[in-house]
Amino acid sequence: MLLCLTAVVGFVLTMFAPSPILASGLEKASHWRQGQKQQPRYAPTWDSLDRRPLPRWYDEAKFGIFMHWGVFSVPSYGSEWFWWSWKGAQNQDFIDFMKRNYPPGFSYADFAPMFKAEWYNPLQWAEVLQASGAKYVVLTSKHHEGFTNWPSKYSWNWNSMDNGPHRDLVGELQMAIRNNSDLHFGLYYSLFEWFHPLYLKDKENKWATQEYVKEVGLAELYELVKAYHPEVVWSDGDWEAPYTYWNSTNFLAWLYNDSPVKDTVVTNDRWGSGMSCHHGGYYTCSDRYNPGVLQKHKWENCMTIDKKSWGFRREATLADYLDMDDLVKILAETVSCGGNLLMNIGPTHDGRIVPIFEERLRSMGRWLGVNGDAIYATKPWRAQNDTREPGVWYTSKGDSVYAIVLDWPASGQLTLGVPKTAATTAVTMLGWKTPLKWAAVSGGGITIQMPMAAPSQLPCQWAWVIQMKGVV
C-alpha cells in the first residue's frame, strides 16, 4: 500500500512539474513571432486557408504514432466500429458475439463503466512513445461512438470523467508527453456520432439544420483546442455531410488566426464530404494511403499495425500484425515519396500497450536510432526508388543521398541504376564505421560492396541505409 501511495505521489508531482521542453518551445515560438512580420489572417474560405504554409516541424518529423482508444476497447472484438457493426449494420457475427458473452438487454452504454483504464500510466506511455523514435503522437479524443476521453461539458455522462475511468485521459497524456518527451501532442476527433439524436435529426433534414454542430461538434472542438493545445488536429467522421454543415472553414480560420496553437498547429483534410485530398493542411486521402510516387502536396500515410483493426482486438492472431520488415518498408516508401507515416496501435480497455505493440514501437526506435538521418528532416530525391534494384528507396538531405535497402543482396554486391558518380563520390553505411568500396557502372549507376559481416555484426536487422555523397 505504501509503495502504491509513493508511486501515485511521484506520478502527480511529475505530471504537474514545470516542463522544460514545453517552456523552451513556448519561448522559441515567442521569439519567432517577435522576429517576424505580422502574420497574415486567413479568411474562412478554402482559397485562403489552403494558402497557409504547413509548420516546418511536421514535415521534418516524418514519423508519428496514432492511438485508438475508447469504449470500443472493452468488447475489443472485430474493430473500433463494434457498435455500428452490432446495431447499425446488424452484422450477424457481432449479434452472435453479444449473445454468447453478455446477458439479454445488455446495451453498448453498459460497456462504458467497464472502460476503467485501471492500468493506464501516462508516464509509461510517454516513455514507450519516446523510445519508438516518433516525433508526434495523435490520441483519439472521441471516436464515432461519441464517448469523449476528456471531461467534456457537452457530453454529459458519456465522457471519461463522469463514466468509466473517472479520469481525464487526454489531459493526463498531454501532461506526460509535454513534461517527459520531445514529441508533439495531437488529437484525433470524430466530427459525427453514429447514433447521436441531434446528428440523426440534422441528417434527416438533409443538413439544412445544424443543431448537432452547434451543440456538440464545434463546441467540443473549441473546448479541446483551448484546453489541451494540440499541435495536430486530426479530423474524421466528416464524409456524410458537406463542409458547410460542419462549419469547417470558420473553425479552421479561428484555429489558424486566433487559437493558442495558431503558429504550430497542423490539420488534415477530412473536413466534409469531397474535401479529402483536396483541401485542408496535409492530405490523408484515405486510410493506408501509400501512392508509391512523389506527391505535389504534403501527405500522410495513416496505417495500423493490426491489419484488420485500429482498436485493440482480443481475437487477433500473430499473422494479423505487420512485422518489422513490413513496417520499415512502409516507412521507406512513404518518406521517399514526401509523406509522413502515422502508425497506429490500440491500447486495451484497462490502459495497457500490449507487448506486441510495445515490441514494434521499440524496434522502430532502434532502427531509427541507427538510420534516422535517412528519415528525419529529409527531402525527396530526384528519384524515389531505384530503376535496377527493387526494394531500394531514396531520400536526401544536404549533400547526402540515402538508399534504403530493404533486402540484402545475395551476392554481397549492390548495383544501383539511378545514382551518377564522380571522382569525389564517397559511400558509407549508416551505423558501419568503415567506408564501402564502390565502382561506377558503364552507362550510369554504381556497384557497392556491402560489408562482409555476420548478421549479428550489422548495425540493424531489417533494412540498411547506404549514404552517398558526391552523386547526382
CSV table of C-alpha atoms in Angstrom, one decimal:
chain,number,residue,atom,x,y,z
A,1,MET,CA,0.0,0.0,0.0
A,2,LEU,CA,2.9,2.4,0.9
A,3,LEU,CA,4.6,1.6,-2.4
A,4,CYS,CA,1.4,2.4,-4.3
A,5,LEU,CA,0.9,5.7,-2.5
A,6,THR,CA,4.5,6.6,-3.1
A,7,ALA,CA,4.1,5.9,-6.8
A,8,VAL,CA,0.9,7.9,-7.1
A,9,VAL,CA,2.5,10.9,-5.3
A,10,GLY,CA,5.5,10.7,-7.6
A,11,PHE,CA,3.3,10.5,-10.6
A,12,VAL,CA,1.3,13.5,-9.6
A,13,LEU,CA,4.4,15.6,-8.9
A,14,THR,CA,6.0,14.6,-12.2
A,15,MET,CA,2.8,15.3,-14.2
A,16,PHE,CA,2.4,18.8,-12.8
A,17,ALA,CA,6.1,19.8,-12.7
A,18,PRO,CA,7.0,22.7,-14.9
A,19,SER,CA,8.0,21.3,-18.3
A,20,PRO,CA,11.4,22.5,-19.6
A,21,ILE,CA,10.6,21.1,-23.0
A,22,LEU,CA,7.2,22.9,-23.2
A,23,ALA,CA,8.7,26.1,-21.7
A,24,SER,CA,11.6,26.1,-24.2
A,25,GLY,CA,9.1,25.5,-27.1
A,26,LEU,CA,6.9,28.4,-26.0
A,27,GLU,CA,10.0,30.7,-25.6
A,28,LYS,CA,11.2,29.8,-29.1
A,29,ALA,CA,7.7,30.4,-30.5
A,30,SER,CA,7.6,33.8,-28.8
A,31,HIS,CA,11.0,34.8,-30.2
A,32,TRP,CA,10.0,33.5,-33.7
A,33,ARG,CA,6.8,35.7,-33.6
A,34,GLN,CA,8.8,38.8,-32.5
A,35,GLY,CA,11.3,38.3,-35.3
A,36,GLN,CA,8.7,38.0,-38.0
A,37,LYS,CA,6.4,40.4,-39.7
A,38,GLN,CA,2.8,40.3,-38.6
A,39,GLN,CA,1.3,37.0,-39.7
A,40,PRO,CA,-1.5,37.1,-42.3
A,41,ARG,CA,-5.0,36.5,-41.2
A,42,TYR,CA,-6.9,33.7,-43.0
A,43,ALA,CA,-10.5,34.1,-44.3
A,44,PRO,CA,-12.9,31.3,-43.8
A,45,THR,CA,-12.6,30.2,-47.4
A,46,TRP,CA,-10.7,27.2,-48.9
A,47,ASP,CA,-8.8,29.6,-51.2
A,48,SER,CA,-7.4,31.5,-48.2
A,49,LEU,CA,-7.0,28.6,-45.8
A,50,ASP,CA,-5.1,26.5,-48.4
A,51,ARG,CA,-2.5,29.2,-48.7
A,52,ARG,CA,-1.3,28.8,-45.1
A,53,PRO,CA,2.2,27.3,-45.0
A,54,LEU,CA,2.5,24.0,-43.2
A,55,PRO,CA,4.5,24.5,-40.0
A,56,ARG,CA,8.0,23.2,-40.7
A,57,TRP,CA,8.1,20.8,-37.7
A,58,TYR,CA,5.6,18.5,-39.3
A,59,ASP,CA,7.4,17.8,-42.5
A,60,GLU,CA,10.7,17.3,-40.6
A,61,ALA,CA,9.1,14.8,-38.1
A,62,LYS,CA,8.2,12.2,-40.7
A,63,PHE,CA,7.0,9.6,-38.2
A,64,GLY,CA,4.2,9.7,-35.6
A,65,ILE,CA,2.1,7.3,-33.5
A,66,PHE,CA,-1.7,7.0,-33.7
A,67,MET,CA,-3.6,5.6,-30.7
A,68,HIS,CA,-7.3,4.4,-31.0
A,69,TRP,CA,-8.8,4.1,-27.5
A,70,GLY,CA,-12.3,4.3,-26.3
A,71,VAL,CA,-15.4,2.3,-25.1
A,72,PHE,CA,-14.9,0.0,-28.1
A,73,SER,CA,-11.7,-1.2,-26.3
A,74,VAL,CA,-14.0,-3.1,-23.9
A,75,PRO,CA,-15.6,-5.6,-26.2
A,76,SER,CA,-12.3,-5.4,-28.2
A,77,TYR,CA,-13.8,-7.6,-30.9
A,78,GLY,CA,-13.9,-7.0,-34.7
A,79,SER,CA,-12.8,-3.4,-34.8
A,80,GLU,CA,-13.4,0.0,-33.3
A,81,TRP,CA,-16.6,0.1,-35.3
A,82,PHE,CA,-18.1,-2.5,-33.0
A,83,TRP,CA,-21.2,-0.5,-32.0
A,84,TRP,CA,-22.1,0.2,-35.7
A,85,SER,CA,-21.4,-3.4,-36.7
A,86,TRP,CA,-23.7,-4.7,-34.0
A,87,LYS,CA,-26.6,-2.1,-34.0
A,88,GLY,CA,-26.1,-0.2,-37.2
A,89,ALA,CA,-25.2,-2.8,-39.9
A,90,GLN,CA,-26.7,-5.6,-37.7
A,91,ASN,CA,-23.8,-7.9,-38.6
A,92,GLN,CA,-24.8,-11.4,-37.5
A,93,ASP,CA,-21.3,-12.2,-36.3
A,94,PHE,CA,-21.5,-9.3,-33.8
A,95,ILE,CA,-25.0,-10.2,-32.8
A,96,ASP,CA,-23.9,-13.7,-32.1
A,97,PHE,CA,-20.9,-12.4,-30.2
A,98,MET,CA,-23.1,-10.5,-27.9
A,99,LYS,CA,-25.5,-13.4,-27.4
A,100,ARG,CA,-22.6,-15.7,-26.4
A,101,ASN,CA,-20.9,-13.3,-24.0
A,102,TYR,CA,-23.4,-10.8,-22.5
A,103,PRO,CA,-26.9,-11.1,-20.9
A,104,PRO,CA,-30.1,-10.2,-22.7
A,105,GLY,CA,-30.8,-6.5,-22.7
A,106,PHE,CA,-27.1,-5.5,-22.5
A,107,SER,CA,-26.6,-2.2,-24.3
A,108,TYR,CA,-23.5,-0.5,-25.7
A,109,ALA,CA,-23.7,2.1,-22.9
A,110,ASP,CA,-23.2,-0.8,-20.4
A,111,PHE,CA,-19.7,-1.2,-21.7
A,112,ALA,CA,-18.7,2.3,-20.5
A,113,PRO,CA,-18.4,1.5,-16.7
A,114,MET,CA,-16.2,-1.4,-17.8
A,115,PHE,CA,-13.8,1.1,-19.5
A,116,LYS,CA,-11.8,1.6,-16.3
A,117,ALA,CA,-8.3,2.2,-17.5
A,118,GLU,CA,-7.0,1.0,-14.2
A,119,TRP,CA,-3.6,0.2,-15.6
A,120,TYR,CA,-3.3,3.4,-17.5
A,121,ASN,CA,0.1,5.0,-16.8
A,122,PRO,CA,0.7,8.1,-19.0
A,123,LEU,CA,4.3,8.3,-17.9
A,124,GLN,CA,4.9,4.8,-19.1
A,125,TRP,CA,3.1,5.5,-22.4
A,126,ALA,CA,5.3,8.6,-22.9
A,127,GLU,CA,8.4,6.5,-22.3
A,128,VAL,CA,7.4,3.9,-24.9
A,129,LEU,CA,6.3,6.5,-27.4
A,130,GLN,CA,9.6,8.4,-27.0
A,131,ALA,CA,11.5,5.1,-27.4
A,132,SER,CA,9.7,4.5,-30.7
A,133,GLY,CA,11.6,7.3,-32.5
A,134,ALA,CA,8.3,9.0,-33.3
A,135,LYS,CA,8.2,12.8,-33.3
A,136,TYR,CA,4.5,13.2,-32.7
A,137,VAL,CA,1.5,11.3,-31.2
A,138,VAL,CA,-2.2,11.5,-32.1
A,139,LEU,CA,-4.6,10.2,-29.5
A,140,THR,CA,-8.3,9.5,-30.1
A,141,SER,CA,-10.2,12.1,-28.1
A,142,LYS,CA,-13.5,10.9,-29.4
A,143,HIS,CA,-14.4,8.3,-32.0
A,144,HIS,CA,-17.7,7.8,-33.8
A,145,GLU,CA,-19.3,6.3,-30.7
A,146,GLY,CA,-19.3,9.8,-29.2
A,147,PHE,CA,-17.6,9.0,-25.8
A,148,THR,CA,-15.1,11.7,-25.0
A,149,ASN,CA,-11.8,10.8,-23.4
A,150,TRP,CA,-11.8,14.1,-21.6
A,151,PRO,CA,-14.4,15.7,-19.2
A,152,SER,CA,-16.4,17.5,-21.9
A,153,LYS,CA,-19.3,19.6,-20.7
A,154,TYR,CA,-21.0,18.9,-24.0
A,155,SER,CA,-21.1,15.1,-23.5
A,156,TRP,CA,-22.9,14.6,-20.2
A,157,ASN,CA,-22.3,11.2,-18.6
A,158,TRP,CA,-20.7,10.0,-21.8
A,159,ASN,CA,-17.2,11.0,-21.0
A,160,SER,CA,-14.2,9.6,-19.2
A,161,MET,CA,-14.6,11.7,-16.0
A,162,ASP,CA,-18.3,11.0,-15.5
A,163,ASN,CA,-18.2,7.4,-16.5
A,164,GLY,CA,-15.7,4.5,-16.8
A,165,PRO,CA,-12.2,5.6,-15.8
A,166,HIS,CA,-13.3,8.8,-13.9
A,167,ARG,CA,-10.1,10.4,-15.2
A,168,ASP,CA,-9.1,13.0,-17.8
A,169,LEU,CA,-7.4,10.6,-20.2
A,170,VAL,CA,-6.5,13.3,-22.7
A,171,GLY,CA,-5.2,15.7,-20.1
A,172,GLU,CA,-3.0,13.2,-18.3
A,173,LEU,CA,-1.3,12.0,-21.5
A,174,GLN,CA,-0.9,15.6,-22.7
A,175,MET,CA,1.0,16.5,-19.5
A,176,ALA,CA,3.1,13.3,-19.5
A,177,ILE,CA,4.1,13.8,-23.2
A,178,ARG,CA,5.0,17.5,-22.7
A,179,ASN,CA,6.8,17.1,-19.5
A,180,ASN,CA,8.7,13.9,-20.3
A,181,SER,CA,9.4,13.7,-24.1
A,182,ASP,CA,10.1,15.8,-27.1
A,183,LEU,CA,7.0,14.6,-29.1
A,184,HIS,CA,4.4,17.0,-30.4
A,185,PHE,CA,1.0,16.2,-29.0
A,186,GLY,CA,-2.0,15.8,-31.3
A,187,LEU,CA,-5.7,14.8,-31.1
A,188,TYR,CA,-8.0,12.8,-33.3
A,189,TYR,CA,-11.6,14.0,-33.2
A,190,SER,CA,-14.7,12.5,-35.0
A,191,LEU,CA,-17.0,15.1,-36.3
A,192,PHE,CA,-20.0,12.9,-36.3
A,193,GLU,CA,-21.5,10.3,-33.9
A,194,TRP,CA,-23.4,7.3,-35.3
A,195,PHE,CA,-26.4,7.5,-33.0
A,196,HIS,CA,-26.5,11.0,-31.6
A,197,PRO,CA,-30.1,12.1,-31.8
A,198,LEU,CA,-29.2,15.7,-32.9
A,199,TYR,CA,-27.0,14.4,-35.6
A,200,LEU,CA,-29.6,12.0,-36.9
A,201,LYS,CA,-32.1,14.8,-36.9
A,202,ASP,CA,-29.9,17.0,-38.9
A,203,LYS,CA,-29.2,14.1,-41.3
A,204,GLU,CA,-33.0,13.6,-41.7
A,205,ASN,CA,-33.3,17.3,-42.5
A,206,LYS,CA,-30.6,16.8,-45.3
A,207,TRP,CA,-28.2,19.1,-43.4
A,208,ALA,CA,-30.5,22.1,-43.6
A,209,THR,CA,-30.3,22.3,-39.8
A,210,GLN,CA,-27.1,22.3,-37.7
A,211,GLU,CA,-28.2,21.6,-34.1
A,212,TYR,CA,-25.6,18.8,-33.6
A,213,VAL,CA,-22.8,21.0,-34.9
A,214,LYS,CA,-23.7,23.9,-32.7
A,215,GLU,CA,-24.5,21.9,-29.5
A,216,VAL,CA,-21.8,19.2,-29.8
A,217,GLY,CA,-19.4,19.1,-32.8
A,218,LEU,CA,-17.9,22.6,-32.9
A,219,ALA,CA,-18.4,23.2,-29.2
A,220,GLU,CA,-16.2,20.2,-28.4
A,221,LEU,CA,-13.6,21.1,-30.9
A,222,TYR,CA,-13.2,24.6,-29.5
A,223,GLU,CA,-13.1,23.1,-26.0
A,224,LEU,CA,-10.4,20.6,-27.0
A,225,VAL,CA,-8.1,23.2,-28.5
A,226,LYS,CA,-8.5,25.7,-25.7
A,227,ALA,CA,-7.9,23.1,-23.0
A,228,TYR,CA,-5.1,20.9,-24.4
A,229,HIS,CA,-3.4,22.9,-27.2
A,230,PRO,CA,-3.0,20.0,-29.7
A,231,GLU,CA,-0.4,20.6,-32.4
A,232,VAL,CA,-2.2,18.2,-34.6
A,233,VAL,CA,-6.0,18.4,-35.1
A,234,TRP,CA,-6.8,15.1,-36.9
A,235,SER,CA,-10.4,15.4,-38.1
A,236,ASP,CA,-12.5,12.4,-39.2
A,237,GLY,CA,-16.2,11.3,-39.5
A,238,ASP,CA,-16.8,14.0,-42.0
A,239,TRP,CA,-17.9,12.1,-45.1
A,240,GLU,CA,-21.7,12.2,-44.8
A,241,ALA,CA,-22.2,15.9,-44.7
A,242,PRO,CA,-20.7,18.9,-46.7
A,243,TYR,CA,-18.1,21.2,-45.1
A,244,THR,CA,-20.7,23.9,-44.9
A,245,TYR,CA,-22.7,21.8,-42.4
A,246,TRP,CA,-19.7,21.3,-40.2
A,247,ASN,CA,-18.7,25.0,-40.4
A,248,SER,CA,-15.2,23.7,-41.1
A,249,THR,CA,-13.8,26.8,-42.7
A,250,ASN,CA,-14.9,29.0,-39.8
A,251,PHE,CA,-13.3,26.7,-37.3
A,252,LEU,CA,-10.0,26.5,-39.3
A,253,ALA,CA,-9.9,30.2,-39.7
A,254,TRP,CA,-10.1,30.6,-35.9
A,255,LEU,CA,-7.6,27.8,-35.4
A,256,TYR,CA,-5.0,29.5,-37.8
A,257,ASN,CA,-5.7,33.1,-36.7
A,258,ASP,CA,-6.6,33.2,-33.0
A,259,SER,CA,-6.2,29.8,-31.3
A,260,PRO,CA,-3.5,29.2,-28.7
A,261,VAL,CA,-1.7,26.9,-31.3
A,262,LYS,CA,-2.1,29.1,-34.3
A,263,ASP,CA,1.6,29.2,-35.1
A,264,THR,CA,2.3,25.5,-34.8
A,265,VAL,CA,-0.9,23.5,-35.4
A,266,VAL,CA,-1.3,21.2,-38.4
A,267,THR,CA,-4.5,19.8,-39.7
A,268,ASN,CA,-5.5,17.1,-42.1
A,269,ASP,CA,-8.1,17.1,-45.0
A,270,ARG,CA,-11.2,15.4,-43.5
A,271,TRP,CA,-13.5,18.4,-43.1
A,272,GLY,CA,-16.6,17.5,-45.2
A,273,SER,CA,-17.7,15.2,-48.0
A,274,GLY,CA,-15.5,15.6,-51.1
A,275,MET,CA,-12.8,17.6,-49.2
A,276,SER,CA,-10.3,14.8,-48.6
A,277,CYS,CA,-7.3,15.0,-50.8
A,278,HIS,CA,-8.4,18.5,-52.0
A,279,HIS,CA,-8.5,20.9,-49.0
A,280,GLY,CA,-7.0,21.3,-45.6
A,281,GLY,CA,-3.5,21.1,-44.2
A,282,TYR,CA,-1.8,17.9,-45.2
A,283,TYR,CA,-3.6,15.2,-47.2
A,284,THR,CA,-4.6,11.8,-46.0
A,285,CYS,CA,-6.9,10.9,-49.0
A,286,SER,CA,-7.8,7.5,-47.5
A,287,ASP,CA,-6.8,5.2,-44.7
A,288,ARG,CA,-3.5,3.5,-45.5
A,289,TYR,CA,-2.8,5.9,-48.4
A,290,ASN,CA,0.5,5.0,-49.9
A,291,PRO,CA,0.7,6.1,-53.6
A,292,GLY,CA,4.3,4.9,-54.2
A,293,VAL,CA,5.1,8.0,-56.3
A,294,LEU,CA,6.0,11.6,-55.3
A,295,GLN,CA,3.1,13.8,-54.5
A,296,LYS,CA,2.8,17.5,-55.1
A,297,HIS,CA,1.1,18.2,-51.7
A,298,LYS,CA,2.3,17.1,-48.3
A,299,TRP,CA,0.6,13.9,-47.3
A,300,GLU,CA,0.3,11.4,-44.5
A,301,ASN,CA,0.0,7.6,-44.6
A,302,CYS,CA,-2.1,6.7,-41.6
A,303,MET,CA,-2.0,2.9,-41.1
A,304,THR,CA,-2.2,0.4,-38.4
A,305,ILE,CA,0.0,-2.5,-37.1
A,306,ASP,CA,-3.1,-4.7,-36.8
A,307,LYS,CA,-4.0,-5.3,-40.4
A,308,LYS,CA,-7.8,-5.6,-39.6
A,309,SER,CA,-8.5,-3.0,-36.9
A,310,TRP,CA,-7.4,0.3,-35.4
A,311,GLY,CA,-8.7,-0.6,-31.9
A,312,PHE,CA,-7.3,-3.5,-29.9
A,313,ARG,CA,-8.8,-6.9,-30.7
A,314,ARG,CA,-8.7,-9.9,-28.4
A,315,GLU,CA,-9.2,-12.3,-31.3
A,316,ALA,CA,-6.2,-11.1,-33.3
A,317,THR,CA,-3.6,-13.7,-34.2
A,318,LEU,CA,0.2,-13.2,-34.8
A,319,ALA,CA,-0.4,-13.3,-38.5
A,320,ASP,CA,-2.7,-10.3,-38.2
A,321,TYR,CA,0.1,-8.0,-37.2
A,322,LEU,CA,2.6,-6.3,-39.5
A,323,ASP,CA,6.2,-7.3,-38.7
A,324,MET,CA,9.2,-5.1,-38.8
A,325,ASP,CA,10.1,-5.9,-42.4
A,326,ASP,CA,6.6,-4.7,-43.3
A,327,LEU,CA,6.8,-1.5,-41.2
A,328,VAL,CA,10.3,-0.4,-42.3
A,329,LYS,CA,9.2,-1.0,-45.9
A,330,ILE,CA,6.1,1.2,-45.5
A,331,LEU,CA,8.2,3.9,-43.7
A,332,ALA,CA,10.8,4.0,-46.5
A,333,GLU,CA,8.1,4.1,-49.3
A,334,THR,CA,6.2,6.8,-47.5
A,335,VAL,CA,9.1,9.2,-46.7
A,336,SER,CA,10.7,8.7,-50.1
A,337,CYS,CA,7.6,10.0,-51.7
A,338,GLY,CA,7.3,13.0,-49.5
A,339,GLY,CA,4.8,11.7,-46.9
A,340,ASN,CA,4.7,11.2,-43.1
A,341,LEU,CA,3.9,7.8,-41.6
A,342,LEU,CA,1.3,7.8,-38.8
A,343,MET,CA,1.5,4.2,-37.3
A,344,ASN,CA,-1.4,3.1,-35.2
A,345,ILE,CA,-1.7,0.9,-32.1
A,346,GLY,CA,-4.7,0.1,-29.9
A,347,PRO,CA,-4.4,0.2,-26.1
A,348,THR,CA,-6.6,-2.1,-24.0
A,349,HIS,CA,-9.6,-1.1,-22.1
A,350,ASP,CA,-7.6,-1.3,-18.9
A,351,GLY,CA,-4.9,1.1,-20.3
A,352,ARG,CA,-2.1,-1.2,-21.4
A,353,ILE,CA,0.0,-1.1,-24.5
A,354,VAL,CA,0.3,-4.8,-25.1
A,355,PRO,CA,3.7,-6.4,-25.6
A,356,ILE,CA,3.4,-7.0,-29.4
A,357,PHE,CA,2.7,-3.2,-29.9
A,358,GLU,CA,5.4,-2.2,-27.5
A,359,GLU,CA,7.9,-4.5,-29.2
A,360,ARG,CA,7.1,-3.0,-32.6
A,361,LEU,CA,7.4,0.5,-31.2
A,362,ARG,CA,10.8,-0.1,-29.5
A,363,SER,CA,12.1,-1.9,-32.6
A,364,MET,CA,11.2,1.0,-34.8
A,365,GLY,CA,13.0,3.2,-32.3
A,366,ARG,CA,16.1,1.1,-32.5
A,367,TRP,CA,16.1,1.1,-36.3
A,368,LEU,CA,15.6,4.9,-36.4
A,369,GLY,CA,18.4,5.2,-33.8
A,370,VAL,CA,20.8,3.9,-36.4
A,371,ASN,CA,19.1,5.2,-39.6
A,372,GLY,CA,17.3,8.3,-38.5
A,373,ASP,CA,19.5,10.5,-40.7
A,374,ALA,CA,17.8,9.0,-43.8
A,375,ILE,CA,14.3,9.8,-42.4
A,376,TYR,CA,14.1,12.9,-40.2
A,377,ALA,CA,14.1,16.3,-42.0
A,378,THR,CA,14.9,14.6,-45.3
A,379,LYS,CA,13.6,15.7,-48.7
A,380,PRO,CA,12.5,13.5,-51.7
A,381,TRP,CA,15.4,13.0,-54.1
A,382,ARG,CA,15.1,13.3,-57.9
A,383,ALA,CA,14.2,9.5,-58.0
A,384,GLN,CA,12.0,7.8,-55.3
A,385,ASN,CA,13.1,4.2,-56.0
A,386,ASP,CA,15.8,2.5,-58.0
A,387,THR,CA,15.3,1.6,-61.6
A,388,ARG,CA,17.5,-1.5,-61.4
A,389,GLU,CA,17.3,-2.9,-57.9
A,390,PRO,CA,13.8,-3.5,-56.5
A,391,GLY,CA,13.3,-2.7,-52.8
A,392,VAL,CA,15.6,0.4,-52.7
A,393,TRP,CA,14.0,3.8,-51.8
A,394,TYR,CA,15.8,7.1,-51.8
A,395,THR,CA,15.8,10.2,-49.6
A,396,SER,CA,18.1,13.2,-49.5
A,397,LYS,CA,19.5,15.8,-47.0
A,398,GLY,CA,22.1,18.4,-47.8
A,399,ASP,CA,24.8,16.8,-49.9
A,400,SER,CA,23.8,13.3,-49.0
A,401,VAL,CA,21.6,10.8,-50.9
A,402,TYR,CA,20.4,7.9,-48.9
A,403,ALA,CA,19.4,4.5,-50.4
A,404,ILE,CA,17.2,2.5,-48.0
A,405,VAL,CA,17.9,-1.2,-49.0
A,406,LEU,CA,15.1,-3.5,-47.9
A,407,ASP,CA,16.7,-6.8,-49.0
A,408,TRP,CA,20.4,-7.7,-48.6
A,409,PRO,CA,21.9,-8.6,-52.0
A,410,ALA,CA,22.7,-12.4,-52.1
A,411,SER,CA,26.0,-11.7,-53.9
A,412,GLY,CA,27.1,-9.2,-51.4
A,413,GLN,CA,27.2,-6.5,-54.1
A,414,LEU,CA,24.5,-3.9,-54.6
A,415,THR,CA,24.1,-2.4,-58.0
A,416,LEU,CA,22.0,0.8,-58.3
A,417,GLY,CA,20.9,2.2,-61.6
A,418,VAL,CA,20.0,5.8,-60.6
A,419,PRO,CA,22.9,7.5,-58.9
A,420,LYS,CA,25.6,9.1,-61.1
A,421,THR,CA,29.0,9.1,-59.6
A,422,ALA,CA,32.0,11.4,-59.7
A,423,ALA,CA,35.6,11.3,-58.6
A,424,THR,CA,34.6,12.7,-55.2
A,425,THR,CA,31.9,10.2,-54.5
A,426,ALA,CA,32.0,8.6,-51.0
A,427,VAL,CA,29.9,5.7,-49.9
A,428,THR,CA,29.2,4.6,-46.3
A,429,MET,CA,26.6,2.6,-44.4
A,430,LEU,CA,24.8,4.2,-41.5
A,431,GLY,CA,26.0,2.5,-38.3
A,432,TRP,CA,29.0,1.0,-40.0
A,433,LYS,CA,32.4,2.6,-39.3
A,434,THR,CA,34.3,1.6,-42.4
A,435,PRO,CA,33.7,3.3,-45.8
A,436,LEU,CA,32.3,1.0,-48.5
A,437,LYS,CA,34.1,0.2,-51.7
A,438,TRP,CA,32.3,1.1,-54.9
A,439,ALA,CA,32.7,1.2,-58.7
A,440,ALA,CA,31.0,3.2,-61.4
A,441,VAL,CA,28.8,1.2,-63.8
A,442,SER,CA,29.3,1.7,-67.5
A,443,GLY,CA,26.4,3.8,-68.8
A,444,GLY,CA,25.5,5.0,-65.3
A,445,GLY,CA,24.9,3.6,-61.9
A,446,ILE,CA,27.1,2.3,-59.1
A,447,THR,CA,28.1,-1.1,-57.7
A,448,ILE,CA,28.7,-1.1,-53.9
A,449,GLN,CA,30.5,-3.8,-51.9
A,450,MET,CA,28.3,-4.5,-48.9
A,451,PRO,CA,30.1,-5.2,-45.6
A,452,MET,CA,31.5,-8.7,-45.1
A,453,ALA,CA,30.0,-9.5,-41.7
A,454,ALA,CA,27.7,-11.9,-39.9
A,455,PRO,CA,24.1,-10.7,-39.4
A,456,SER,CA,24.7,-10.1,-35.7
A,457,GLN,CA,27.5,-7.7,-36.6
A,458,LEU,CA,25.4,-5.5,-38.9
A,459,PRO,CA,24.1,-2.2,-37.5
A,460,CYS,CA,20.4,-3.3,-37.8
A,461,GLN,CA,18.3,-6.3,-38.6
A,462,TRP,CA,15.7,-5.2,-41.1
A,463,ALA,CA,16.8,-2.7,-43.7
A,464,TRP,CA,20.2,-1.0,-44.3
A,465,VAL,CA,20.9,2.6,-45.4
A,466,ILE,CA,23.7,3.4,-47.8
A,467,GLN,CA,24.8,7.1,-47.6
A,468,MET,CA,26.3,8.5,-50.8
A,469,LYS,CA,28.0,11.9,-51.1
A,470,GLY,CA,29.1,13.3,-54.4
A,471,VAL,CA,26.4,11.6,-56.5
A,472,VAL,CA,23.7,13.2,-58.7
